[in-house]
Short mmCIF file of C-alpha atoms in Angstrom, two decimals:
data_model
loop_
_atom_site.label_atom_id
_atom_site.label_comp_id
_atom_site.label_asym_id
_atom_site.label_seq_id
_atom_site.Cartn_x
_atom_site.Cartn_y
_atom_site.Cartn_z
CA MET A 198 15.24 12.63 29.06
CA ASN A 199 18.60 12.01 27.34
CA PHE A 200 17.71 9.89 24.35
CA LYS A 201 20.78 9.99 22.14
CA ARG A 202 22.84 7.10 20.82
CA THR A 203 26.15 8.81 21.64
CA GLU A 204 25.15 9.15 25.31
CA ALA A 205 23.84 5.57 25.44
CA LEU A 206 27.13 4.21 24.12
CA LYS A 207 29.01 6.19 26.75
CA GLN A 208 26.80 4.56 29.41
CA VAL A 209 27.71 1.12 28.02
CA LYS A 210 31.40 1.91 28.25
CA THR A 211 31.23 3.07 31.83
CA ALA A 212 28.91 0.38 33.25
CA ASP A 213 30.49 -2.49 35.18
CA GLN A 214 27.45 -4.79 35.14
CA TRP A 215 23.79 -4.62 34.19
CA ASP A 216 20.93 -6.26 36.05
CA ILE A 217 18.97 -7.01 32.86
CA ALA A 218 20.10 -6.97 29.26
CA ILE A 219 17.35 -7.30 26.63
CA ILE A 220 17.94 -8.40 23.07
CA GLY A 221 15.22 -7.04 20.78
CA GLY A 222 13.61 -3.62 20.38
CA GLY A 223 10.13 -4.52 19.22
CA ALA A 224 6.93 -4.44 21.24
CA THR A 225 8.05 -7.25 23.59
CA GLY A 226 11.57 -6.07 24.27
CA LEU A 227 10.52 -2.44 24.77
CA GLY A 228 7.75 -3.52 27.14
CA ILE A 229 10.31 -5.48 29.17
CA ALA A 230 12.69 -2.51 29.22
CA VAL A 231 9.97 -0.14 30.56
CA ASP A 232 9.02 -2.69 33.23
CA ALA A 233 12.58 -3.45 34.31
CA ALA A 234 13.75 0.17 34.35
CA SER A 235 10.66 1.45 36.21
CA ARG A 236 11.30 -1.17 38.92
CA GLY A 237 14.77 0.20 39.38
CA TYR A 238 16.85 -2.44 37.62
CA LYS A 239 19.94 -1.33 35.71
CA THR A 240 18.63 -2.08 32.27
CA LEU A 241 20.15 -2.29 28.77
CA LEU A 242 18.20 -2.89 25.57
CA ILE A 243 19.89 -3.53 22.28
CA GLU A 244 18.19 -3.78 18.88
CA LYS A 245 19.86 -4.99 15.68
CA TYR A 246 17.90 -2.59 13.43
CA ASP A 247 15.66 0.30 14.37
CA PHE A 248 13.06 0.07 17.09
CA ALA A 249 10.02 -1.85 15.76
CA LYS A 250 11.70 -2.28 12.35
CA GLY A 251 10.19 -5.77 12.00
CA THR A 252 6.76 -7.11 12.89
CA SER A 253 6.08 -4.45 15.52
CA SER A 254 5.64 -1.67 12.95
CA LYS A 255 3.63 -3.78 10.53
CA SER A 256 0.58 -4.76 12.55
CA THR A 257 -3.04 -4.10 11.62
CA LYS A 258 -2.84 -1.18 14.08
CA LEU A 259 -5.47 -2.67 16.42
CA VAL A 260 -5.45 -2.71 20.20
CA HIS A 261 -7.90 -5.54 20.76
CA GLY A 262 -8.86 -8.50 22.84
CA GLY A 263 -9.13 -10.63 19.71
CA VAL A 264 -12.70 -11.44 18.71
CA ARG A 265 -11.58 -14.48 16.79
CA TYR A 266 -9.65 -15.89 19.76
CA LEU A 267 -12.91 -15.79 21.70
CA ALA A 268 -14.53 -17.78 18.90
CA ASN A 269 -11.71 -20.34 19.25
CA GLY A 270 -12.39 -20.63 22.97
CA ASP A 271 -9.25 -18.89 24.17
CA VAL A 272 -11.10 -17.02 26.88
CA LYS A 273 -8.00 -16.47 29.10
CA LEU A 274 -6.08 -14.67 26.34
CA VAL A 275 -9.07 -12.47 25.42
CA TYR A 276 -9.81 -11.55 29.04
CA SER A 277 -6.16 -10.54 29.62
CA ALA A 278 -5.99 -8.61 26.35
CA LEU A 279 -9.19 -6.63 27.05
CA LYS A 280 -7.76 -5.55 30.39
CA GLU A 281 -4.51 -4.50 28.73
CA ARG A 282 -6.44 -2.64 26.03
CA GLY A 283 -8.11 -0.56 28.71
CA LEU A 284 -4.75 0.14 30.44
CA LEU A 285 -3.14 1.19 27.20
CA PHE A 286 -5.93 3.75 26.60
CA LYS A 287 -5.21 5.18 30.05
CA ASN A 288 -1.41 5.09 29.90
CA ALA A 289 -0.88 6.21 26.31
CA PRO A 290 -4.05 8.08 25.20
CA HIS A 291 -2.09 10.11 22.61
CA VAL A 292 -1.34 7.08 20.38
CA SER A 293 -4.43 4.95 21.09
CA PHE A 294 -8.15 5.51 20.74
CA VAL A 295 -11.53 3.82 20.54
CA GLN A 296 -12.57 2.70 17.02
CA SER A 297 -16.06 1.71 15.94
CA PHE A 298 -16.31 -1.48 13.85
CA VAL A 299 -19.24 -2.68 11.75
CA ILE A 300 -19.79 -6.36 10.74
CA PRO A 301 -22.19 -6.40 7.82
CA SER A 302 -24.54 -9.35 7.88
CA TYR A 303 -26.12 -11.26 5.02
CA SER A 304 -27.84 -13.94 7.11
CA PHE A 305 -29.96 -13.80 10.26
CA PHE A 306 -28.07 -16.71 11.87
CA GLY A 307 -24.71 -15.08 11.29
CA LYS A 308 -25.89 -11.77 12.71
CA MET A 309 -27.20 -13.34 15.93
CA LYS A 310 -24.11 -15.56 16.29
CA PHE A 311 -21.73 -12.61 16.19
CA LEU A 312 -23.96 -10.44 18.37
CA ILE A 313 -23.89 -13.06 21.16
CA GLY A 314 -20.11 -13.34 20.89
CA LEU A 315 -19.62 -9.62 20.98
CA LYS A 316 -21.92 -9.16 23.96
CA MET A 317 -19.68 -11.61 25.78
CA TYR A 318 -16.66 -9.62 24.52
CA ASP A 319 -18.16 -6.45 26.05
CA TRP A 320 -18.95 -8.22 29.33
CA MET A 321 -15.40 -9.62 29.67
CA ALA A 322 -13.94 -6.13 29.46
CA GLY A 323 -15.73 -5.29 32.71
CA SER A 324 -15.07 -1.75 33.98
CA LEU A 325 -12.58 -1.23 31.10
CA ARG A 326 -15.33 -1.68 28.50
CA ILE A 327 -15.06 1.01 25.81
CA GLY A 328 -18.41 0.68 24.05
CA LYS A 329 -21.58 -1.35 23.77
CA SER A 330 -22.20 -3.77 20.91
CA SER A 331 -25.54 -3.34 19.16
CA LEU A 332 -27.63 -4.59 16.24
CA LEU A 333 -27.90 -2.36 13.19
CA ASN A 334 -30.61 -2.45 10.55
CA LYS A 335 -29.75 -2.28 6.87
CA ARG A 336 -30.17 1.48 6.69
CA GLU A 337 -27.81 2.04 9.71
CA VAL A 338 -25.14 -0.22 8.22
CA ILE A 339 -25.22 1.73 4.95
CA GLU A 340 -24.99 5.04 6.87
CA LYS A 341 -21.88 3.84 8.65
CA LEU A 342 -20.35 2.00 5.65
CA PRO A 343 -21.64 3.87 2.62
CA LYS A 344 -19.47 1.83 0.24
CA ILE A 345 -20.77 -1.55 1.44
CA LYS A 346 -22.50 -3.84 -1.08
CA THR A 347 -26.22 -3.82 -0.35
CA LYS A 348 -27.37 -6.90 -2.29
CA GLY A 349 -28.55 -9.46 0.29
CA LEU A 350 -27.60 -7.14 3.18
CA ILE A 351 -29.99 -7.54 6.10
CA GLY A 352 -28.23 -5.43 8.75
CA GLY A 353 -25.16 -5.81 10.89
CA ILE A 354 -23.49 -5.30 14.23
CA GLN A 355 -21.55 -2.41 15.64
CA TYR A 356 -18.90 -3.04 18.25
CA PHE A 357 -15.95 -1.10 19.66
CA ASP A 358 -12.29 -1.93 19.88
CA GLY A 359 -9.03 -0.02 19.91
CA GLN A 360 -6.65 1.39 17.34
CA PHE A 361 -3.16 2.73 17.75
CA ASP A 362 0.04 3.72 15.91
CA ASP A 363 2.40 0.82 16.53
CA ALA A 364 5.75 2.36 15.61
CA ARG A 365 4.95 5.59 17.45
CA LEU A 366 4.07 3.63 20.61
CA ALA A 367 7.36 1.76 20.20
CA ILE A 368 9.48 4.91 20.15
CA ASN A 369 7.53 6.29 23.10
CA LEU A 370 8.20 3.07 25.06
CA ALA A 371 11.93 3.42 24.31
CA GLN A 372 11.80 6.99 25.56
CA THR A 373 9.87 5.91 28.65
CA ALA A 374 12.47 3.29 29.45
CA ALA A 375 15.20 5.90 29.08
CA GLU A 376 13.37 8.29 31.36
CA HIS A 377 13.42 5.59 34.01
CA GLY A 378 17.15 5.08 33.66
CA ALA A 379 17.41 2.36 30.97
CA THR A 380 20.08 2.52 28.30
CA VAL A 381 18.43 1.89 24.93
CA LEU A 382 20.28 1.39 21.62
CA ASN A 383 19.28 0.67 17.99
CA TYR A 384 21.59 -0.63 15.26
CA THR A 385 23.53 -2.90 17.60
CA ASP A 386 24.03 -6.53 16.65
CA VAL A 387 24.48 -9.27 19.26
CA THR A 388 27.24 -11.62 18.07
CA ALA A 389 27.85 -13.80 21.16
CA ILE A 390 26.43 -14.73 24.51
CA THR A 391 29.01 -15.08 27.31
CA LYS A 392 28.91 -17.64 30.17
CA ASP A 393 30.68 -18.22 33.45
CA ASP A 394 32.58 -21.37 34.45
CA ALA A 395 29.33 -23.07 35.48
CA GLY A 396 27.87 -22.50 31.99
CA LYS A 397 25.45 -19.81 33.08
CA VAL A 398 24.84 -16.72 30.95
CA ASN A 399 26.63 -13.69 32.32
CA GLY A 400 26.62 -11.20 29.47
CA LEU A 401 26.90 -10.72 25.74
CA VAL A 402 28.95 -9.23 22.95
CA PHE A 403 27.50 -6.82 20.43
CA THR A 404 28.72 -4.62 17.54
CA ASP A 405 27.70 -1.04 16.99
CA GLN A 406 26.69 -1.19 13.33
CA GLN A 407 27.44 2.51 12.80
CA THR A 408 31.08 2.32 13.89
CA GLN A 409 31.77 -1.44 13.90
CA GLU A 410 33.09 -1.05 17.48
CA VAL A 411 32.65 -4.22 19.55
CA TYR A 412 31.33 -4.11 23.11
CA THR A 413 31.35 -6.86 25.74
CA ILE A 414 28.97 -6.32 28.67
CA LYS A 415 28.24 -8.23 31.86
CA SER A 416 24.63 -8.76 32.97
CA LYS A 417 22.97 -10.78 35.74
CA ALA A 418 20.07 -11.66 33.37
CA VAL A 419 19.88 -11.82 29.61
CA ILE A 420 16.50 -11.86 27.84
CA ASN A 421 15.89 -12.99 24.28
CA ALA A 422 12.88 -10.96 23.00
CA THR A 423 13.58 -11.07 19.28
CA GLY A 424 10.24 -12.24 17.89
CA ILE A 425 10.61 -14.32 14.78
CA PHE A 426 14.37 -14.23 15.27
CA VAL A 427 14.35 -16.03 18.67
CA ASP A 428 16.05 -19.09 17.14
CA ASP A 429 19.00 -17.04 15.96
CA ILE A 430 19.75 -15.99 19.53
CA LEU A 431 19.05 -19.45 20.93
CA LYS A 432 21.68 -20.82 18.53
CA LEU A 433 24.24 -18.41 20.01
CA ASP A 434 23.40 -20.02 23.36
CA THR A 435 23.32 -23.61 22.09
CA ALA A 436 24.79 -24.39 18.68
CA THR A 437 22.67 -27.52 18.29
CA HIS A 438 19.38 -25.75 19.02
CA LYS A 439 16.49 -26.86 16.81
CA ASN A 440 14.12 -24.11 15.62
CA LEU A 441 11.09 -23.34 17.77
CA VAL A 442 9.37 -21.09 15.27
CA ARG A 443 8.38 -20.85 11.66
CA PRO A 444 7.12 -17.48 10.31
CA SER A 445 3.63 -16.78 9.04
CA GLN A 446 3.12 -13.64 6.98
CA GLY A 447 0.33 -11.16 7.40
CA ALA A 448 0.01 -8.74 4.48
CA HIS A 449 -1.77 -5.37 4.26
CA ILE A 450 -2.55 -2.86 1.55
CA VAL A 451 -3.26 0.87 1.98
CA VAL A 452 -5.73 2.79 -0.17
CA ASP A 453 -7.50 6.13 -0.16
CA LYS A 454 -10.21 6.60 2.47
CA LYS A 455 -12.83 7.16 -0.22
CA PHE A 456 -13.07 3.33 -0.69
CA LEU A 457 -14.57 2.77 2.75
CA GLY A 458 -16.57 5.82 3.69
CA ASN A 459 -17.02 7.42 7.09
CA ILE A 460 -15.14 6.95 10.40
CA ASP A 461 -16.29 3.35 11.04
CA ALA A 462 -14.12 0.32 10.29
CA LEU A 463 -15.24 -2.77 8.43
CA MET A 464 -14.77 -6.21 9.93
CA ILE A 465 -15.32 -9.38 7.90
CA PRO A 466 -15.19 -12.22 10.44
CA GLU A 467 -14.97 -15.21 8.09
CA THR A 468 -12.94 -14.98 4.88
CA SER A 469 -12.08 -17.84 2.55
CA ASP A 470 -8.70 -18.44 4.26
CA GLY A 471 -10.26 -18.42 7.74
CA ARG A 472 -8.76 -15.06 8.74
CA VAL A 473 -10.60 -11.99 9.82
CA LEU A 474 -10.27 -9.19 7.24
CA PHE A 475 -10.33 -5.59 8.39
CA GLY A 476 -10.83 -2.32 6.56
CA VAL A 477 -9.62 0.24 9.05
CA PRO A 478 -9.36 4.04 8.76
CA TRP A 479 -5.76 4.98 9.72
CA HIS A 480 -4.00 8.34 9.32
CA ASP A 481 -6.55 9.50 6.72
CA LYS A 482 -6.16 6.35 4.62
CA VAL A 483 -7.70 2.87 4.79
CA LEU A 484 -5.73 -0.19 5.79
CA LEU A 485 -6.97 -3.53 4.35
CA GLY A 486 -5.71 -6.83 5.75
CA THR A 487 -4.59 -9.26 6.91
CA THR A 488 -3.54 -12.65 5.45
CA ASP A 489 -2.03 -15.79 7.00
CA THR A 490 0.64 -17.34 4.81
CA PRO A 491 3.16 -19.85 6.29
CA LEU A 492 6.72 -19.22 5.06
CA ASN A 493 9.91 -21.22 5.26
CA GLU A 494 12.27 -18.30 5.82
CA HIS A 495 12.18 -15.17 7.92
CA GLN A 496 13.56 -11.79 6.87
CA ILE A 497 13.48 -8.30 8.26
CA GLU A 498 11.73 -6.77 5.22
CA PRO A 499 9.24 -9.28 3.83
CA ARG A 500 7.15 -8.30 0.84
CA PRO A 501 3.50 -9.25 0.41
CA LEU A 502 3.10 -12.16 -2.04
CA GLU A 503 1.09 -11.66 -5.24
CA GLU A 504 -1.54 -14.12 -4.01
CA GLU A 505 -1.92 -12.16 -0.74
CA ILE A 506 -2.53 -8.90 -2.60
CA THR A 507 -5.01 -10.64 -4.90
CA PHE A 508 -6.81 -12.22 -1.92
CA ILE A 509 -7.20 -8.90 -0.11
CA LEU A 510 -8.40 -7.04 -3.21
CA ASN A 511 -10.80 -9.87 -4.13
CA THR A 512 -12.24 -10.03 -0.62
CA ALA A 513 -12.68 -6.25 -0.57
CA ASN A 514 -14.40 -6.49 -3.90
CA ALA A 515 -16.88 -9.02 -2.53
CA TYR A 516 -18.03 -6.53 0.12
CA LEU A 517 -17.42 -3.04 -1.29
CA GLU A 518 -19.01 -1.17 -4.17
CA HIS A 519 -16.34 0.34 -6.42
CA ALA A 520 -13.63 -1.56 -4.54
CA PRO A 521 -9.99 -0.59 -4.98
CA THR A 522 -7.93 -2.14 -7.75
CA ARG A 523 -4.17 -2.56 -8.02
CA GLN A 524 -3.90 0.93 -9.49
CA ASP A 525 -5.41 2.39 -6.31
CA VAL A 526 -2.88 0.86 -3.90
CA LEU A 527 -0.68 3.49 -2.22
CA SER A 528 1.44 1.10 -0.21
CA ILE A 529 1.80 -2.57 0.66
CA PHE A 530 3.51 -4.12 3.67
CA ALA A 531 3.84 -7.43 5.47
CA GLY A 532 4.68 -8.51 8.99
CA LEU A 533 5.76 -11.92 10.25
CA ARG A 534 4.52 -13.70 13.33
CA PRO A 535 5.85 -16.97 14.81
CA LEU A 536 4.14 -20.28 14.28
CA ALA A 537 5.27 -23.53 15.88
CA ALA A 538 8.03 -25.06 13.76
CA PRO A 539 6.70 -28.03 11.80
CA THR A 540 7.67 -31.60 12.71
CA ASN A 541 9.14 -33.97 10.17
CA SER A 542 5.79 -35.72 9.87
CA ASP A 543 3.86 -32.48 9.34
CA SER A 544 6.02 -30.18 7.26
CA ASN A 545 3.12 -27.89 6.34
CA SER A 546 1.83 -27.37 9.86
CA THR A 547 0.44 -23.92 10.51
CA LYS A 548 -0.29 -24.50 14.17
CA GLU A 549 0.24 -21.24 15.96
CA ILE A 550 2.63 -21.06 18.90
CA SER A 551 -0.05 -18.88 20.54
CA ARG A 552 -0.94 -15.25 20.49
CA ASP A 553 -0.48 -15.76 24.19
CA HIS A 554 3.17 -15.63 25.12
CA LYS A 555 5.45 -18.40 26.34
CA LEU A 556 8.47 -18.04 28.59
CA ILE A 557 11.41 -20.42 28.31
CA LYS A 558 14.46 -20.87 30.54
CA SER A 559 17.49 -22.42 28.84
CA PRO A 560 19.94 -24.59 30.91
CA SER A 561 22.25 -21.57 30.75
CA ASN A 562 19.55 -19.36 32.37
CA LEU A 563 19.00 -17.42 29.15
CA VAL A 564 15.37 -16.25 29.27
CA THR A 565 13.41 -16.36 26.00
CA ILE A 566 9.89 -15.06 25.36
CA THR A 567 7.93 -16.11 22.25
CA GLY A 568 4.43 -15.35 20.98
CA GLY A 569 2.27 -12.57 22.31
CA LYS A 570 0.71 -9.58 20.64
CA TRP A 571 1.02 -5.79 20.75
CA THR A 572 -2.00 -5.36 23.00
CA THR A 573 -0.46 -7.39 25.80
CA TYR A 574 3.04 -5.85 25.60
CA ARG A 575 2.80 -4.49 29.17
CA LYS A 576 1.70 -7.79 30.71
CA MET A 577 4.39 -9.61 28.79
CA GLY A 578 6.97 -7.21 30.18
CA GLU A 579 5.78 -7.77 33.69
CA GLU A 580 5.76 -11.55 33.46
CA THR A 581 9.13 -11.68 31.71
CA VAL A 582 10.84 -9.60 34.40
CA ASP A 583 9.20 -11.71 37.11
CA PHE A 584 10.47 -14.84 35.33
CA ALA A 585 13.99 -13.36 35.05
CA ILE A 586 13.97 -12.61 38.79
CA ALA A 587 13.01 -16.20 39.57
CA THR A 588 15.58 -17.56 37.09
CA THR A 589 18.61 -15.51 38.02
CA GLY A 590 18.03 -14.56 41.67
CA LEU A 591 17.77 -10.80 41.07
CA GLU A 592 16.48 -8.81 44.05
CA ASN A 593 12.69 -8.92 43.86
CA LYS A 594 11.13 -5.54 43.10
CA ALA A 595 7.44 -4.94 42.41
CA CYS A 596 6.05 -4.13 38.96
CA LYS A 597 5.22 -0.40 38.46
CA THR A 598 3.74 -0.32 34.96
CA LEU A 599 0.03 -0.90 35.67
CA HIS A 600 -0.67 2.84 35.77
CA LEU A 601 2.60 4.20 34.38
CA PRO A 602 2.12 7.03 31.83
CA ILE A 603 4.00 6.42 28.57
CA HIS A 604 6.16 9.23 27.17
CA GLY A 605 3.94 11.81 25.45
CA SER A 606 0.89 10.80 27.42
CA THR A 607 -1.77 13.52 27.36
CA THR A 608 -5.54 13.70 26.93
CA ASN A 609 -5.18 16.88 24.85
CA LYS A 610 -6.24 16.24 21.29
CA GLN A 611 -4.47 17.44 18.14
CA SER A 612 -5.72 17.34 14.58
CA GLY A 613 -4.38 14.89 12.01
CA HIS A 614 -1.13 13.06 12.54
CA TRP A 615 0.02 15.60 15.15
CA GLN A 616 -2.00 13.67 17.70
CA VAL A 617 0.73 10.98 17.99
CA TYR A 618 3.27 13.44 19.43
CA GLY A 619 1.19 14.01 22.55
CA SER A 620 2.88 16.28 25.04
CA ASP A 621 5.85 16.76 22.74
CA MET A 622 3.69 18.72 20.35
CA ASP A 623 4.37 22.06 22.10
CA ALA A 624 8.11 21.73 21.56
CA ILE A 625 7.64 20.88 17.89
CA THR A 626 5.35 23.86 17.46
CA LYS A 627 8.03 26.05 19.01
CA LEU A 628 10.59 24.75 16.46
CA MET A 629 8.32 25.92 13.66
CA THR A 630 7.66 29.30 15.36
CA ASP A 631 11.34 30.01 16.07
CA THR A 632 12.53 28.85 12.62
CA PRO A 633 9.81 29.43 10.02
CA THR A 634 11.58 27.33 7.38
CA LEU A 635 10.95 24.31 9.59
CA ALA A 636 7.22 24.83 9.09
CA GLU A 637 7.59 23.92 5.40
CA LYS A 638 5.93 20.70 4.29
CA ILE A 639 8.15 17.81 3.26
CA HIS A 640 5.62 16.96 0.54
CA GLU A 641 2.95 19.25 -0.86
CA LYS A 642 0.17 16.64 -0.48
CA TYR A 643 0.79 15.80 3.16
CA ASP A 644 0.99 17.75 6.40
CA PHE A 645 4.37 16.44 7.57
CA ARG A 646 6.73 19.32 8.35
CA MET A 647 10.51 19.80 8.36
CA ALA A 648 10.38 20.46 12.11
CA GLU A 649 9.51 16.81 12.55
CA VAL A 650 12.81 15.84 10.95
CA VAL A 651 14.74 18.00 13.41
CA TRP A 652 12.70 16.64 16.33
CA ALA A 653 13.36 13.04 15.33
CA CYS A 654 17.09 13.61 14.98
CA GLU A 655 17.29 15.33 18.35
CA HIS A 656 14.86 13.27 20.45
CA GLU A 657 13.86 10.03 18.65
CA MET A 658 17.20 8.37 17.83
CA VAL A 659 16.85 8.20 14.03
CA VAL A 660 19.93 6.78 12.35
CA LYS A 661 18.80 6.15 8.82
CA LEU A 662 16.44 7.97 6.40
CA GLU A 663 13.98 5.09 6.57
CA ASP A 664 13.76 5.35 10.39
CA PHE A 665 12.11 8.72 9.93
CA LEU A 666 9.99 8.13 6.81
CA ALA A 667 8.81 4.64 7.72
CA ARG A 668 8.42 4.66 11.48
CA ARG A 669 8.63 8.15 13.01
CA ILE A 670 6.01 9.65 10.59
CA ARG A 671 4.67 6.47 8.83
CA PHE A 672 4.95 8.07 5.40
CA LEU A 673 6.28 4.93 3.70
CA LEU A 674 3.23 2.88 4.84
CA LEU A 675 0.76 5.60 3.85
CA ASP A 676 2.01 6.53 0.38
CA ALA A 677 5.23 4.86 -0.60
CA GLN A 678 5.79 6.81 -3.84
CA ALA A 679 5.10 10.18 -2.24
CA SER A 680 7.55 9.35 0.56
CA LEU A 681 10.21 8.64 -2.07
CA GLU A 682 9.54 12.05 -3.64
CA ALA A 683 10.10 13.66 -0.20
CA ALA A 684 13.23 11.64 0.58
CA PRO A 685 15.93 14.00 -0.92
CA LYS A 686 14.64 16.98 1.07
CA VAL A 687 14.45 14.98 4.28
CA ALA A 688 17.86 13.35 3.77
CA LYS A 689 19.55 16.71 3.31
CA LEU A 690 18.13 18.07 6.56
CA MET A 691 18.91 14.84 8.42
CA ALA A 692 22.55 15.04 7.23
CA GLU A 693 22.80 18.57 8.68
CA GLN A 694 21.31 17.47 11.98
CA LEU A 695 23.39 14.29 12.28
CA ASN A 696 26.63 15.81 10.96
CA LYS A 697 26.76 13.55 7.91
CA ASN A 698 28.35 14.29 4.56
CA GLU A 699 27.04 14.15 1.01
CA ASP A 700 28.16 10.53 0.57
CA TRP A 701 25.83 9.61 3.42
CA VAL A 702 22.96 11.37 1.70
CA ILE A 703 23.65 9.58 -1.61
CA GLN A 704 23.87 6.17 0.15
CA GLU A 705 20.67 6.75 2.20
CA LEU A 706 18.70 7.73 -0.89
CA GLU A 707 19.92 4.61 -2.68
CA ASP A 708 18.95 2.43 0.26
CA TYR A 709 15.55 4.07 0.56
CA HIS A 710 14.79 3.72 -3.14
CA SER A 711 15.51 -0.04 -2.83
CA LEU A 712 13.23 -0.25 0.21
CA VAL A 713 10.32 1.52 -1.46
CA LYS A 714 10.28 -1.17 -4.14
CA LYS A 715 9.14 -3.67 -1.47
CA TYR A 716 6.20 -1.34 -0.58
CA THR A 717 4.89 -0.70 -4.11
CA LEU A 718 3.19 -2.82 -6.76
#
C-alpha cells in the first residue's frame, strides 16, 4: 500500500480521466471509494479537511440497527442496518466488537414493552445475530451497572449491539481504497464543477490546501458525499439551488469509567427530549450522549451548547448514583447530522431527512447522497456506485465489498487501544523494538507511544497535529487537557517526520490550543 499525499498528487497529475470522483472523505465517501476501487473503477476521493474530520469522527461509537427506529416503525432501515452490523464485525473485527447494553426498568409495563421490541430486534438480525436479549432482575441489573440508582428499580433488560472506533475505521477505509487502486487525498478543496457542452458534469477543480496548487481533473462520474455540506457542492452545480438540509447537533461528554461501573453500557430509551441516551464504555472512559438540537448554521467544528451539556449531566444524574458533574468532564464534542430544511411555513421543523440514505441525480448528472448512518456505510457505497453507473453509463461491474476485509482486519486481540491497529500492530511493535526511544509514552497517564506518531506520519496521511491527536489516536476526545499537554512533544516528532520547520511547530501548537477550547468546559 502506498498511502502518501505526495504520491497521490503525482497520480492526479498523470491521470487523463477518472471513472469516479468522490467529494467527501467521511463514512459515506470512504465507503463509496472502497466499493468503486474494489470493482476496478479508476477512483479519486478528495476531502476538504482530514478524513472523518466532521460528523464521522463524532458519533456515539455504536454499530447498531437502531432500536429507536424499530420503535418508529422503520423496519426496512433496521433490517438493513442489522445485516450491515454483522458484516462489519466480519470485515473489520479489529475496530468493531459486541457490546452488552442494559436498560434499567422502573415499571413492569416499560420492561415488557422493551423486551418485546428487543426480541424482534434479535430476530431481525437472523444468522448475524450477536446476542440474545433477556430479562434481568434487580440484583442482576445492579451487578452489571453498579452505579445505577436503585430506588424504584424493578429489574431491566440486557441486549447486545455493536461498538466501534469511527475515526479509526475511516482511516482504514481510506487505506483499503488505496490498496485497491484508488487515489485518496485529504486537505483538498473543491472550488468548481466542470461541465461539457451539453451541460453534463465531466470533472472538477480543486485546490491543494497545503501548497495552494490548483488541479483540474476529468471524471465520467462525480459524486457529492459531503454530509451536512451537500448544499455547498450543489450550489457549485446550480447557483440557484435551495438548501436540502439543515443541521441537527448531537453532543457527547466523556468522563472517567468509574461513573458507570463494569463492562456493560447503559441505555435510557426515553429521555425528556425524546432521544435515547447512552452511557457507553469506550477506550477506558465512558461516553455519555447524545442530544438532538436543530441549528441554523453548519460548521466543521461545532461545540456542544450549554443546554446540551446540562441535559446530559442532568439525565445521567437521574439514573446514576454519584453522577459526574461539570468538574468531572474530560472532553466534550458534537457532531452534526442533516435534517430536512424547513419550509417557510414551518421554520422550526426538525423532521429528519432519514437515517436511511437518499440518492439524487441533478440535471447535470451530478450524483448526491444524503442521510445514512455509519453502520450502513458499505451498503450506501454499493448503492451509490450502482446509481452512478446507471446515471453516467459507466461499464457495469459487480460489487465486491460484501465480504471484503478492511485494512488491518484480524481476529487477533490486543490489549487497550492497541486493538484498533489490527494487523499493523506488528510493524508498530517493531518500530519500538528497533528504536527504543519510540517506546516512550507521549503522556505519562496514557499508553500512547511515540512510535504511533511515526506510524501515522508514514502510513496514515497525517497533515496536521490535530489529525494525529484527535483522530488517529482519539486523545482529544478522551482527555482534551492531557492531549494538549502532550502536543509539544508530538508536534516536534511530527515536524521531523514530515520535514517541517520550527514555524510549522509553533503554528500547529497555536491551532491545536484553539481547537482544545472547543472540547473543554
